[in-house]
Structure formats: C-alpha cells, structure tokens
Short mmCIF file of C-alpha atoms in Angstrom, two decimals:
data_model
loop_
_atom_site.label_atom_id
_atom_site.label_comp_id
_atom_site.label_asym_id
_atom_site.label_seq_id
_atom_site.Cartn_x
_atom_site.Cartn_y
_atom_site.Cartn_z
CA UNK A 1 -52.13 0.47 -262.46
CA UNK A 2 -52.71 -2.33 -264.87
CA UNK A 3 -56.04 -2.96 -266.54
CA UNK A 4 -58.59 -5.19 -264.86
CA UNK A 5 -59.34 -7.49 -267.77
CA UNK A 6 -55.72 -8.20 -268.69
CA UNK A 7 -54.67 -8.70 -265.09
CA UNK A 8 -57.70 -10.84 -264.33
CA UNK A 9 -57.03 -13.34 -267.07
CA UNK A 10 -53.33 -13.63 -266.24
CA UNK A 11 -54.00 -14.06 -262.55
CA UNK A 12 -56.71 -16.61 -263.30
CA UNK A 13 -54.32 -18.56 -265.51
CA UNK A 14 -51.55 -18.34 -262.94
CA UNK A 15 -53.83 -19.54 -260.16
CA UNK A 16 -54.97 -22.55 -262.13
CA UNK A 17 -51.40 -23.44 -263.07
CA UNK A 18 -50.13 -23.25 -259.52
CA UNK A 19 -53.02 -25.32 -258.24
CA UNK A 20 -52.86 -28.16 -260.75
CA UNK A 21 -49.93 -30.46 -261.48
CA UNK A 22 -49.16 -34.02 -262.41
CA UNK A 23 -50.13 -36.52 -259.73
CA UNK A 24 -47.45 -36.91 -257.12
CA UNK A 25 -45.41 -33.99 -258.44
CA UNK A 26 -44.62 -30.80 -256.57
CA UNK A 27 -45.89 -27.58 -258.12
CA UNK A 28 -43.67 -24.80 -256.84
CA UNK A 29 -45.76 -22.12 -255.18
CA UNK A 30 -45.05 -18.55 -254.06
CA UNK A 31 -43.27 -18.59 -250.74
CA UNK A 32 -41.63 -22.00 -251.34
CA UNK A 33 -38.42 -20.58 -252.78
CA UNK A 34 -35.40 -20.57 -250.49
CA UNK A 35 -32.05 -19.11 -251.43
CA UNK A 36 -29.33 -21.72 -251.20
CA UNK A 37 -25.75 -20.76 -250.36
CA UNK A 38 -23.35 -21.57 -253.16
CA UNK A 39 -26.07 -21.78 -255.81
CA UNK A 40 -24.87 -18.84 -257.89
CA UNK A 41 -25.57 -15.83 -255.66
CA UNK A 42 -22.96 -13.18 -256.41
CA UNK A 43 -22.77 -9.64 -255.06
CA UNK A 44 -23.04 -7.79 -258.37
CA UNK A 45 -23.68 -7.92 -262.08
CA UNK A 46 -21.27 -7.34 -264.98
CA UNK A 47 -20.14 -4.04 -263.44
CA UNK A 48 -20.07 -2.73 -259.89
CA UNK A 49 -23.73 -1.86 -260.27
CA UNK A 50 -25.55 -4.14 -257.78
CA UNK A 51 -28.39 -6.56 -258.32
CA UNK A 52 -31.45 -5.60 -256.28
CA UNK A 53 -32.98 -8.85 -254.97
CA UNK A 54 -36.68 -8.61 -254.18
CA UNK A 55 -39.76 -10.79 -253.65
CA UNK A 56 -43.35 -10.27 -254.78
CA UNK A 57 -46.09 -10.12 -252.14
CA UNK A 58 -46.97 -13.67 -253.23
CA UNK A 59 -43.44 -14.89 -252.55
CA UNK A 60 -41.79 -15.04 -256.00
CA UNK A 61 -38.11 -13.97 -255.86
CA UNK A 62 -36.81 -11.73 -258.63
CA UNK A 63 -33.88 -9.46 -259.33
CA UNK A 64 -33.63 -5.92 -260.70
CA UNK A 65 -30.58 -4.43 -262.38
CA UNK A 66 -30.35 -0.79 -263.28
CA UNK A 67 -31.51 2.52 -261.94
CA UNK A 68 -34.81 2.08 -260.09
CA UNK A 69 -37.18 4.43 -261.91
CA UNK A 70 -39.37 7.06 -260.29
CA UNK A 71 -42.12 6.51 -262.88
CA UNK A 72 -43.13 3.56 -265.09
CA UNK A 73 -40.16 2.75 -267.34
CA UNK A 74 -39.39 0.55 -270.35
CA UNK A 75 -38.51 -2.89 -269.02
CA UNK A 76 -36.25 -5.62 -270.34
CA UNK A 77 -36.75 -9.13 -268.94
CA UNK A 78 -33.52 -11.15 -269.28
CA UNK A 79 -33.58 -14.92 -268.77
CA UNK A 80 -30.79 -17.46 -268.50
CA UNK A 81 -30.29 -20.04 -265.75
CA UNK A 82 -30.41 -17.94 -262.59
CA UNK A 83 -30.95 -14.29 -261.77
CA UNK A 84 -27.20 -13.80 -261.35
CA UNK A 85 -26.35 -15.49 -264.64
CA UNK A 86 -28.91 -13.32 -266.42
CA UNK A 87 -27.07 -10.22 -265.24
CA UNK A 88 -23.56 -11.53 -265.92
CA UNK A 89 -21.57 -10.22 -268.87
CA UNK A 90 -21.88 -13.46 -270.85
CA UNK A 91 -25.68 -13.45 -270.78
CA UNK A 92 -26.55 -9.75 -270.86
CA UNK A 93 -26.79 -9.90 -274.64
CA UNK A 94 -29.05 -6.88 -274.97
CA UNK A 95 -26.82 -4.83 -272.70
CA UNK A 96 -25.77 -2.63 -275.60
CA UNK A 97 -29.03 -0.73 -275.20
CA UNK A 98 -28.15 0.13 -271.61
CA UNK A 99 -25.92 2.76 -270.10
CA UNK A 100 -23.70 1.98 -267.09
CA UNK A 101 -25.44 2.24 -264.72
CA UNK A 102 -28.38 1.25 -266.96
CA UNK A 103 -30.71 4.23 -266.94
CA UNK A 104 -32.71 3.49 -270.10
CA UNK A 105 -34.40 0.27 -269.05
CA UNK A 106 -35.33 -1.50 -265.87
CA UNK A 107 -33.84 -5.00 -266.18
CA UNK A 108 -35.65 -7.90 -264.53
CA UNK A 109 -34.93 -11.61 -264.11
CA UNK A 110 -36.10 -14.69 -262.23
CA UNK A 111 -34.59 -18.15 -261.78
CA UNK A 112 -35.61 -20.67 -264.43
CA UNK A 113 -37.26 -23.97 -263.46
CA UNK A 114 -34.73 -26.36 -261.83
CA UNK A 115 -32.17 -23.55 -261.58
CA UNK A 116 -30.96 -21.56 -258.60
CA UNK A 117 -33.56 -21.36 -255.84
CA UNK A 118 -36.39 -22.74 -257.97
CA UNK A 119 -36.23 -26.52 -257.87
CA UNK A 120 -38.59 -29.47 -257.70
CA UNK A 121 -38.22 -32.32 -255.15
CA UNK A 122 -38.44 -35.07 -257.79
CA UNK A 123 -36.39 -33.44 -260.53
CA UNK A 124 -32.67 -32.96 -261.03
CA UNK A 125 -31.01 -29.59 -261.49
CA UNK A 126 -30.85 -27.86 -264.87
CA UNK A 127 -32.11 -29.23 -268.17
CA UNK A 128 -32.08 -32.78 -266.83
CA UNK A 129 -34.72 -31.60 -264.39
CA UNK A 130 -36.80 -30.27 -267.28
CA UNK A 131 -36.59 -33.71 -268.88
CA UNK A 132 -37.63 -35.38 -265.60
CA UNK A 133 -40.66 -33.10 -265.40
CA UNK A 134 -41.55 -33.72 -269.05
CA UNK A 135 -41.48 -37.48 -268.50
CA UNK A 136 -43.92 -36.93 -265.62
CA UNK A 137 -46.01 -34.73 -267.96
CA UNK A 138 -45.62 -31.79 -265.61
CA UNK A 139 -45.91 -28.44 -267.43
CA UNK A 140 -42.97 -26.59 -265.92
CA UNK A 141 -43.36 -23.86 -268.57
CA UNK A 142 -46.83 -23.04 -267.26
CA UNK A 143 -45.37 -22.86 -263.74
CA UNK A 144 -42.69 -20.48 -264.99
CA UNK A 145 -45.20 -18.30 -266.85
CA UNK A 146 -47.28 -17.98 -263.69
CA UNK A 147 -44.26 -16.88 -261.64
CA UNK A 148 -43.02 -14.36 -264.19
CA UNK A 149 -46.55 -13.01 -264.67
CA UNK A 150 -46.75 -12.37 -260.93
CA UNK A 151 -43.47 -10.43 -261.09
CA UNK A 152 -44.67 -8.33 -264.03
CA UNK A 153 -47.98 -7.66 -262.24
CA UNK A 154 -46.06 -6.49 -259.18
CA UNK A 155 -43.73 -4.19 -261.13
CA UNK A 156 -46.68 -2.60 -262.93
CA UNK A 157 -48.57 -2.17 -259.65
CA UNK A 158 -45.50 -0.55 -258.08
CA UNK A 159 -45.33 1.82 -261.10
CA UNK A 160 -41.81 0.68 -261.95
CA UNK A 161 -42.73 -0.88 -265.31
CA UNK A 162 -44.59 0.66 -268.23
CA UNK A 163 -46.83 -2.26 -269.25
CA UNK A 164 -46.88 -0.97 -272.85
CA UNK A 165 -43.07 -1.17 -273.14
CA UNK A 166 -41.86 -4.61 -272.08
CA UNK A 167 -39.39 -6.78 -273.97
CA UNK A 168 -38.67 -10.36 -272.88
CA UNK A 169 -35.35 -11.88 -273.94
CA UNK A 170 -33.24 -14.90 -273.18
CA UNK A 171 -30.28 -17.01 -274.20
CA UNK A 172 -30.54 -20.71 -275.14
CA UNK A 173 -32.92 -22.28 -272.57
CA UNK A 174 -33.73 -18.74 -271.45
CA UNK A 175 -34.59 -17.87 -275.06
CA UNK A 176 -37.00 -20.81 -275.14
CA UNK A 177 -38.80 -19.54 -272.05
CA UNK A 178 -38.68 -15.93 -273.26
CA UNK A 179 -40.52 -16.79 -276.47
CA UNK A 180 -42.94 -19.09 -274.66
CA UNK A 181 -43.69 -16.23 -272.26
CA UNK A 182 -44.17 -13.76 -275.12
CA UNK A 183 -46.79 -16.16 -276.47
CA UNK A 184 -48.46 -16.34 -273.04
CA UNK A 185 -48.56 -12.70 -271.91
CA UNK A 186 -50.09 -10.13 -274.30
CA UNK A 187 -48.34 -7.34 -272.42
CA UNK A 188 -45.04 -8.31 -273.99
CA UNK A 189 -44.20 -5.80 -276.71
CA UNK A 190 -41.76 -8.25 -278.29
CA UNK A 191 -39.81 -11.46 -277.71
CA UNK A 192 -36.08 -12.01 -278.27
CA UNK A 193 -34.20 -15.31 -278.46
CA UNK A 194 -30.39 -15.57 -278.54
CA UNK A 195 -29.51 -19.03 -279.87
CA UNK A 196 -32.84 -20.16 -278.41
CA UNK A 197 -33.98 -23.71 -277.85
CA UNK A 198 -37.01 -24.15 -280.11
CA UNK A 199 -37.41 -27.94 -280.03
CA UNK A 200 -36.68 -29.62 -276.69
CA UNK A 201 -35.96 -32.91 -278.49
CA UNK A 202 -32.79 -31.30 -279.87
CA UNK A 203 -31.31 -31.30 -276.36
CA UNK A 204 -29.29 -34.34 -275.34
CA UNK A 205 -30.80 -34.14 -271.85
CA UNK A 206 -34.20 -35.02 -273.33
CA UNK A 207 -33.02 -38.44 -274.51
CA UNK A 208 -34.89 -39.96 -271.57
CA UNK A 209 -38.11 -38.43 -272.93
CA UNK A 210 -37.70 -39.68 -276.51
CA UNK A 211 -41.04 -41.53 -276.49
CA UNK A 212 -42.94 -38.91 -274.45
CA UNK A 213 -45.40 -37.05 -276.70
CA UNK A 214 -45.88 -34.36 -274.03
CA UNK A 215 -42.48 -32.95 -275.04
CA UNK A 216 -43.96 -31.86 -278.36
CA UNK A 217 -46.67 -29.92 -276.52
CA UNK A 218 -43.98 -27.98 -274.65
CA UNK A 219 -41.87 -26.99 -277.65
CA UNK A 220 -42.15 -23.62 -279.34
CA UNK A 221 -43.74 -24.72 -282.59
CA UNK A 222 -46.83 -25.84 -280.67
CA UNK A 223 -47.23 -22.22 -279.54
CA UNK A 224 -46.61 -20.29 -282.75
CA UNK A 225 -50.15 -18.99 -283.21
CA UNK A 226 -50.12 -16.58 -280.20
CA UNK A 227 -46.91 -15.04 -281.60
CA UNK A 228 -48.40 -14.20 -285.01
CA UNK A 229 -48.27 -10.43 -285.40
CA UNK A 230 -46.00 -10.02 -282.36
CA UNK A 231 -42.49 -8.74 -283.17
CA UNK A 232 -39.98 -11.56 -282.59
CA UNK A 233 -36.18 -11.38 -282.93
CA UNK A 234 -34.07 -14.53 -283.28
CA UNK A 235 -30.33 -14.82 -283.78
CA UNK A 236 -28.56 -18.17 -284.26
CA UNK A 237 -25.09 -19.27 -285.25
CA UNK A 238 -24.77 -21.13 -288.53
CA UNK A 239 -23.23 -24.21 -286.85
CA UNK A 240 -25.16 -24.58 -283.63
CA UNK A 241 -25.35 -28.32 -282.92
CA UNK A 242 -26.64 -27.81 -279.37
CA UNK A 243 -30.08 -26.29 -280.09
CA UNK A 244 -29.93 -26.98 -283.83
CA UNK A 245 -29.55 -24.18 -286.38
CA UNK A 246 -32.04 -25.87 -288.71
CA UNK A 247 -34.60 -26.23 -285.92
CA UNK A 248 -34.41 -22.52 -285.10
CA UNK A 249 -34.70 -21.54 -288.76
CA UNK A 250 -37.71 -23.84 -289.18
CA UNK A 251 -39.45 -22.23 -286.20
CA UNK A 252 -38.81 -18.73 -287.56
CA UNK A 253 -40.05 -19.64 -291.03
CA UNK A 254 -43.16 -21.30 -289.61
CA UNK A 255 -43.97 -18.13 -287.70
CA UNK A 256 -43.34 -15.96 -290.76
CA UNK A 257 -45.50 -18.15 -292.98
CA UNK A 258 -48.43 -17.82 -290.59
CA UNK A 259 -47.92 -14.08 -290.17
CA UNK A 260 -47.63 -13.05 -293.83
CA UNK A 261 -51.04 -12.32 -295.28
CA UNK A 262 -52.76 -13.46 -292.10
CA UNK A 263 -56.27 -12.20 -291.36
CA UNK A 264 -56.88 -9.86 -288.49
CA UNK A 265 -56.64 -11.86 -285.26
CA UNK A 266 -59.86 -12.70 -283.51
CA UNK A 267 -61.13 -10.43 -280.75
CA UNK A 268 -60.65 -12.34 -277.51
CA UNK A 269 -63.90 -13.09 -275.68
CA UNK A 270 -66.03 -11.30 -278.33
CA UNK A 271 -69.36 -12.32 -276.77
CA UNK A 272 -68.37 -11.68 -273.13
CA UNK A 273 -69.01 -15.31 -272.19
CA UNK A 274 -65.75 -15.74 -270.24
CA UNK A 275 -66.29 -13.92 -266.96
CA UNK A 276 -64.06 -13.89 -263.89
CA UNK A 277 -64.80 -11.99 -260.66
CA UNK A 278 -67.65 -10.17 -262.36
CA UNK A 279 -65.65 -8.92 -265.34
CA UNK A 280 -65.24 -10.24 -268.91
CA UNK A 281 -61.75 -11.59 -269.53
CA UNK A 282 -59.53 -9.78 -272.06
CA UNK A 283 -61.56 -6.56 -271.85
CA UNK A 284 -60.28 -3.38 -270.16
CA UNK A 285 -62.32 -0.82 -268.24
CA UNK A 286 -60.97 2.73 -268.58
CA UNK A 287 -59.67 3.94 -265.21
CA UNK A 288 -61.17 6.58 -262.96
CA UNK A 289 -62.25 9.39 -263.04
CA UNK A 290 -64.36 7.85 -265.78
CA UNK A 291 -67.42 6.06 -264.41
CA UNK A 292 -67.39 2.33 -263.73
CA UNK A 293 -70.92 1.58 -264.96
CA UNK A 294 -70.17 -1.36 -267.24
CA UNK A 295 -70.46 -5.07 -266.52
CA UNK A 296 -71.40 -8.39 -268.13
CA UNK A 297 -75.14 -9.01 -268.00
CA UNK A 298 -77.50 -11.93 -268.54
CA UNK A 299 -80.51 -9.64 -268.97
CA UNK A 300 -79.89 -9.52 -272.73
CA UNK A 301 -77.72 -11.65 -275.04
CA UNK A 302 -77.69 -11.95 -278.80
CA UNK A 303 -75.70 -15.19 -278.58
CA UNK A 304 -74.73 -17.25 -275.58
CA UNK A 305 -75.59 -16.15 -272.05
CA UNK A 306 -73.89 -12.78 -271.60
CA UNK A 307 -73.65 -9.38 -273.21
CA UNK A 308 -71.91 -6.22 -271.98
CA UNK A 309 -74.19 -3.62 -270.39
CA UNK A 310 -72.86 -0.07 -270.54
CA UNK A 311 -74.66 2.67 -268.61
CA UNK A 312 -73.75 6.32 -268.89
CA UNK A 313 -74.93 9.25 -266.78
CA UNK A 314 -74.71 12.96 -267.49
CA UNK A 315 -71.33 14.60 -266.88
CA UNK A 316 -69.24 11.42 -266.96
CA UNK A 317 -67.96 8.95 -269.53
CA UNK A 318 -67.25 5.24 -269.62
CA UNK A 319 -65.02 3.18 -271.90
CA UNK A 320 -64.48 -0.57 -272.33
CA UNK A 321 -61.76 -1.87 -274.70
CA UNK A 322 -60.67 -5.10 -276.31
CA UNK A 323 -57.12 -6.26 -275.76
CA UNK A 324 -54.66 -4.80 -278.27
CA UNK A 325 -54.51 -6.61 -281.63
CA UNK A 326 -51.66 -6.35 -284.16
CA UNK A 327 -52.26 -3.86 -286.98
CA UNK A 328 -50.63 -3.81 -290.41
CA UNK A 329 -49.88 -0.28 -291.68
CA UNK A 330 -51.90 0.49 -294.79
CA UNK A 331 -54.41 -2.32 -294.25
CA UNK A 332 -58.16 -1.63 -294.13
CA UNK A 333 -60.05 -2.93 -291.10
CA UNK A 334 -63.73 -3.26 -290.22
CA UNK A 335 -64.97 -3.42 -286.63
CA UNK A 336 -68.47 -4.82 -286.07
CA UNK A 337 -70.72 -5.25 -283.04
CA UNK A 338 -74.37 -5.84 -282.19
CA UNK A 339 -76.14 -3.37 -279.89
CA UNK A 340 -79.52 -3.19 -278.14
CA UNK A 341 -80.72 -0.01 -276.43
CA UNK A 342 -82.28 -0.18 -272.97
CA UNK A 343 -82.79 3.56 -272.58
CA UNK A 344 -81.52 6.88 -273.89
CA UNK A 345 -78.47 6.98 -276.17
CA UNK A 346 -76.49 3.75 -276.78
CA UNK A 347 -72.71 3.69 -276.43
CA UNK A 348 -70.54 4.44 -279.46
CA UNK A 349 -68.04 2.03 -281.06
CA UNK A 350 -64.51 3.24 -281.92
CA UNK A 351 -61.85 1.50 -284.01
CA UNK A 352 -58.55 2.87 -282.67
CA UNK A 353 -54.95 2.60 -283.89
CA UNK A 354 -51.78 2.99 -281.82
CA UNK A 355 -48.09 3.46 -282.58
CA UNK A 356 -45.18 1.53 -281.07
CA UNK A 357 -45.09 3.78 -278.00
CA UNK A 358 -48.77 3.09 -277.27
CA UNK A 359 -50.10 6.52 -278.30
CA UNK A 360 -53.40 6.64 -280.18
CA UNK A 361 -52.72 8.01 -283.67
CA UNK A 362 -56.01 7.47 -285.52
CA UNK A 363 -59.60 6.40 -284.99
CA UNK A 364 -63.03 6.14 -286.60
CA UNK A 365 -66.33 5.64 -284.81
CA UNK A 366 -69.98 4.85 -285.36
CA UNK A 367 -72.83 6.10 -283.16
CA UNK A 368 -75.69 3.57 -283.23
CA UNK A 369 -79.28 4.77 -283.36
CA UNK A 370 -81.45 3.78 -280.41
CA UNK A 371 -83.23 0.48 -281.03
CA UNK A 372 -85.20 -1.90 -278.82
CA UNK A 373 -83.92 -4.88 -280.82
CA UNK A 374 -80.46 -6.12 -281.70
CA UNK A 375 -78.89 -4.18 -284.58
CA UNK A 376 -75.53 -4.65 -286.28
CA UNK A 377 -73.23 -1.63 -286.60
CA UNK A 378 -69.78 -1.39 -288.17
CA UNK A 379 -67.01 1.10 -288.84
CA UNK A 380 -64.15 1.01 -291.38
CA UNK A 381 -60.68 2.53 -291.07
CA UNK A 382 -57.24 2.22 -292.65
CA UNK A 383 -54.25 1.68 -290.36
CA UNK A 384 -51.80 4.64 -290.54
CA UNK A 385 -48.17 4.11 -291.54
CA UNK A 386 -47.01 4.19 -287.90
CA UNK A 387 -49.70 1.84 -286.58
CA UNK A 388 -48.58 -1.29 -284.73
CA UNK A 389 -51.75 -2.22 -282.81
CA UNK A 390 -55.49 -1.60 -282.79
CA UNK A 391 -58.43 -2.09 -280.48
CA UNK A 392 -62.20 -1.67 -280.34
CA UNK A 393 -63.58 0.78 -277.78
CA UNK A 394 -67.19 0.80 -276.57
CA UNK A 395 -67.61 4.34 -275.28
CA UNK A 396 -70.31 6.31 -273.54
CA UNK A 397 -69.57 10.02 -273.95
CA UNK A 398 -69.98 12.73 -271.31
CA UNK A 399 -73.25 13.95 -272.83
CA UNK A 400 -74.61 10.56 -273.98
CA UNK A 401 -77.03 9.57 -271.22
CA UNK A 402 -78.34 6.04 -271.66
CA UNK A 403 -77.90 2.30 -271.16
CA UNK A 404 -77.18 -0.26 -273.87
CA UNK A 405 -76.18 -3.90 -274.35
CA UNK A 406 -73.32 -4.98 -276.66
CA UNK A 407 -72.45 -8.42 -278.05
CA UNK A 408 -70.49 -10.31 -280.71
CA UNK A 409 -67.67 -7.85 -281.37
CA UNK A 410 -65.35 -8.65 -284.29
CA UNK A 411 -62.53 -7.15 -286.36
CA UNK A 412 -61.77 -8.19 -289.93
CA UNK A 413 -59.00 -7.15 -292.28
CA UNK A 414 -60.31 -6.42 -295.76
CA UNK A 415 -58.61 -8.35 -298.56
CA UNK A 416 -56.60 -6.81 -301.35
CA UNK A 417 -55.06 -4.06 -299.25
CA UNK A 418 -51.35 -3.42 -299.77
CA UNK A 419 -49.26 -3.66 -296.63
CA UNK A 420 -46.11 -1.61 -296.00
CA UNK A 421 -44.88 -2.45 -292.49
CA UNK A 422 -43.10 0.36 -290.62
CA UNK A 423 -42.10 -1.96 -287.76
CA UNK A 424 -39.87 -5.03 -287.92
CA UNK A 425 -41.46 -8.04 -289.57
CA UNK A 426 -43.20 -10.51 -287.31
CA UNK A 427 -39.94 -12.44 -287.04
CA UNK A 428 -36.50 -10.92 -287.57
CA UNK A 429 -34.24 -13.94 -288.17
CA UNK A 430 -30.46 -13.51 -288.20
CA UNK A 431 -28.25 -16.50 -289.06
CA UNK A 432 -24.66 -15.40 -288.48
CA UNK A 433 -21.31 -17.10 -288.82
CA UNK A 434 -20.36 -18.61 -285.47
CA UNK A 435 -17.45 -21.09 -285.51
CA UNK A 436 -17.61 -21.56 -281.75
CA UNK A 437 -20.91 -23.47 -281.93
CA UNK A 438 -23.57 -22.83 -279.31
CA UNK A 439 -22.94 -19.19 -278.46
CA UNK A 440 -24.60 -15.98 -279.54
CA UNK A 441 -22.76 -14.62 -282.59
CA UNK A 442 -20.75 -11.50 -281.79
CA UNK A 443 -22.94 -9.18 -283.85
CA UNK A 444 -26.15 -10.50 -282.30
CA UNK A 445 -26.25 -8.20 -279.27
CA UNK A 446 -25.89 -5.03 -281.32
CA UNK A 447 -28.54 -6.08 -283.82
CA UNK A 448 -30.93 -6.99 -281.02
CA UNK A 449 -30.28 -3.76 -279.12
CA UNK A 450 -31.21 -1.59 -282.10
CA UNK A 451 -34.25 -3.76 -282.84
CA UNK A 452 -35.55 -3.77 -279.25
CA UNK A 453 -35.17 0.00 -278.96
CA UNK A 454 -37.07 0.55 -282.20
CA UNK A 455 -39.92 -1.78 -281.26
CA UNK A 456 -40.27 -0.80 -277.60
CA UNK A 457 -39.72 2.95 -277.85
CA UNK A 458 -40.48 3.55 -281.53
CA UNK A 459 -37.04 5.05 -282.19
#
C-alpha cells in the first residue's frame, strides 16, 4: 500500500483540480469518460499481446499492456494521443526494454486531453483543443495530472505497481505531459521525452493563443524547479521544426544549469503546518505492525501552529519520514530538527540514504537528550557512491518509551564537497541526426531503454 502522506497530498491536489475550472468550462471528472466507436480502439498492441482496458474505482479509464504481475512490478507509463496509440509500434519507443510478451515492466497508458474518450464540450479534438482550453485559461494539464495520479494510486493499491520503480515517458505531446507529470508526482523515478513539446508556442495550433500569457504558465520551463535532481532523459532530432530542436535544447540546458551545484532541496512541509485529514502532507507514517502513535499537534509548536507529536510505548516502534529528496553521491549532508520532550525518551532522528532500487544503504542518527524546552539537534553524513535519494526519519525505537514534539526539520548540503554521480545526470540530452523531421531518431529508443533500466532497477 502506498504511504499516507504522499497519497494524501496527491489526492488533495487531484480533488482541487477536478473541482475548480475556468468559468463556463467543463472539467472532466471520473465517470464522465465514454468510449466512442471509431475513435482509435483497436483489439491489440504492436504484437498479438492484447491491451487490457480497465477503469479506476473513480471512473478513470486506462490501459495495461504486458504480463499482469503477481506482485508490485516496475512500471512504465507511456503517453501519446490515445491508449491504443501509446501501445502501437510507432509510439512504443521504450519497447526495447520489454520482452514479448513484456514481462519486465507493467506498461500503462491513458488518453491525453482532447484525445480518444477524453474530450471537453467546448474544445476541439487534439492539439487544437489544447489551444482552445488555453485561450479559456483552463489548466488541462492539471486535469490530466489528476487523472493519471488516480490511475497510479489504483495500481499501487492493487499491488500491481512498485511505487519506487515508475518511469513516465511520452512522444511529442505525450512527452510534454510525461515531463509535466514527472514534475507533479514525486513517485516518478524518472521522466522521458521523445521529441517532446517543451514550449506550447512552438506548435502551429497555438497560433490562436499568441497573446494569451496563460500559455507560458503551461509550458515546461515554468515547471523546471520540481524536476531538479530528478533523472530526465530527452532525445530530439537535429532538424525538428515541429516542436523546435532549439526549444528542447534550451529546456534541457535550463534544467541542467539549475541542477548542477544546486543546494539540497527543501524538506517539504518542514514545520508540519500543511495538514490534511489529520496528517501532515508530504510525510510518511511507517506501516503496521509499527505503532501509529504520531500526529500533528497544536499543544506545542516552535514556529507556526503545529508540531509533530510522536509517542512510543514499550515493545513497539514508530517511524515518520520526509518525502524522498535527491542525493548526490559523495556530498556531505546535515539534517537538523528541533525537539521538545513531553515525557520519557524523545524520538531519534535518522538521516538515511537509498540506492536506485529504493534499498537503504547508509544512515546516521542522533538521539536527543530529554528536555522540557525546545532544543536543536543535528546529524551529519556523507552520501555513499550508490546513493540516489535521502530522507529524514523521526523514529521511536522498541525500547524508547516516551512522547516528544518535533518541528522545523531541514536538510542542507555542505559546500565544497566533490560530487561523483553514479546515476545519470539530472538531464540526459541526446540530439541525434534525424532528416525526417519530427520523429524520434532511430537510436533514441535503445538509448532510452538502457537509461530507464539503469535508473529504475539500478542495473
């Protein structure tokens, strides 16, 4: 099952997106999708292996391609126009990583906005529909992110998808949405764009929106920051006049410039002020059989209104974690928090490092002394060579009976530390000769397949 904090924030975002839209515009909701005959539904994918059409409990249609796993499996999200196009030979660019039938990955797709069964009453089909929605200042990308998030939630709940091994990929307009989704959902291990749209103004269909500033808010460069530290693969032909080779290169270089030498990213919700359904957003409670005695509290707060109260009883343990943050191998990090003891022994703070497969490979911890006032504690650790992510864990051990309050958690990367990445750089940009124009260069699929496998499975 997926973690409460991560799921809570995504569901909260999805709910707000589905509930709010531009005045007079239809916001597509679960259950409103109807398959239309003749709109691209075909009986199978690029081989005789069938597409498995399904619907989430909330009504979002999606397709699966590949062997349905018996336990959580690495998952590849593939986006083009429709589900069927995503699984056709011309769009299955990352198919080189799959067997036939595809046993290595579970492949997933949904219809894009204004494509297939997902349309809007006041917008045309295809990219012209995107332009219509942009003119109306309707955020169709947010709608799409909410739908895809619901599908991912469902696949994780059904134990089909390993939420620590998900790649999202797409071609052209699908590449645009793939990278936008990677920026939206922290569960995405990496994002892949094949000749991706990076600037919607490059598209001829957006000529009607030339004077609409909202278009700039939709484009990828307005959403670079959430991708910093996240592995991103981009391949583009050297003469792509459709999405613009120069535009794609500029996006990749912008992302690289922000990623190189960047400080450690901020801990999300460090003071526990953002609370939804009684739980602080972006924080994860370790699953049972560990105890569930942790919750935001207004009884004590160093800053703001809330802190996190952690209570531990004899014979059990409790753990609360930040969301995963990118780690640079060889870099020195310092985790800091403030703690106040209510009774007994306060909870310990761990700085943990994980490899590409999600296994913990190193940690350091500090055990605070009991104190009736707020005290600052910190722990230092160097990221191992195989580290790709880190987190901060507030942990009450089996024998540590007590209750404590925690606030203002932070992670900093110490300056002057040499960095020797063992994973692909934050953006792997490939500009390849492509005389045919707007297509994925022939070598792109093979390069992406190797890259995805290395990032997702650490091979």
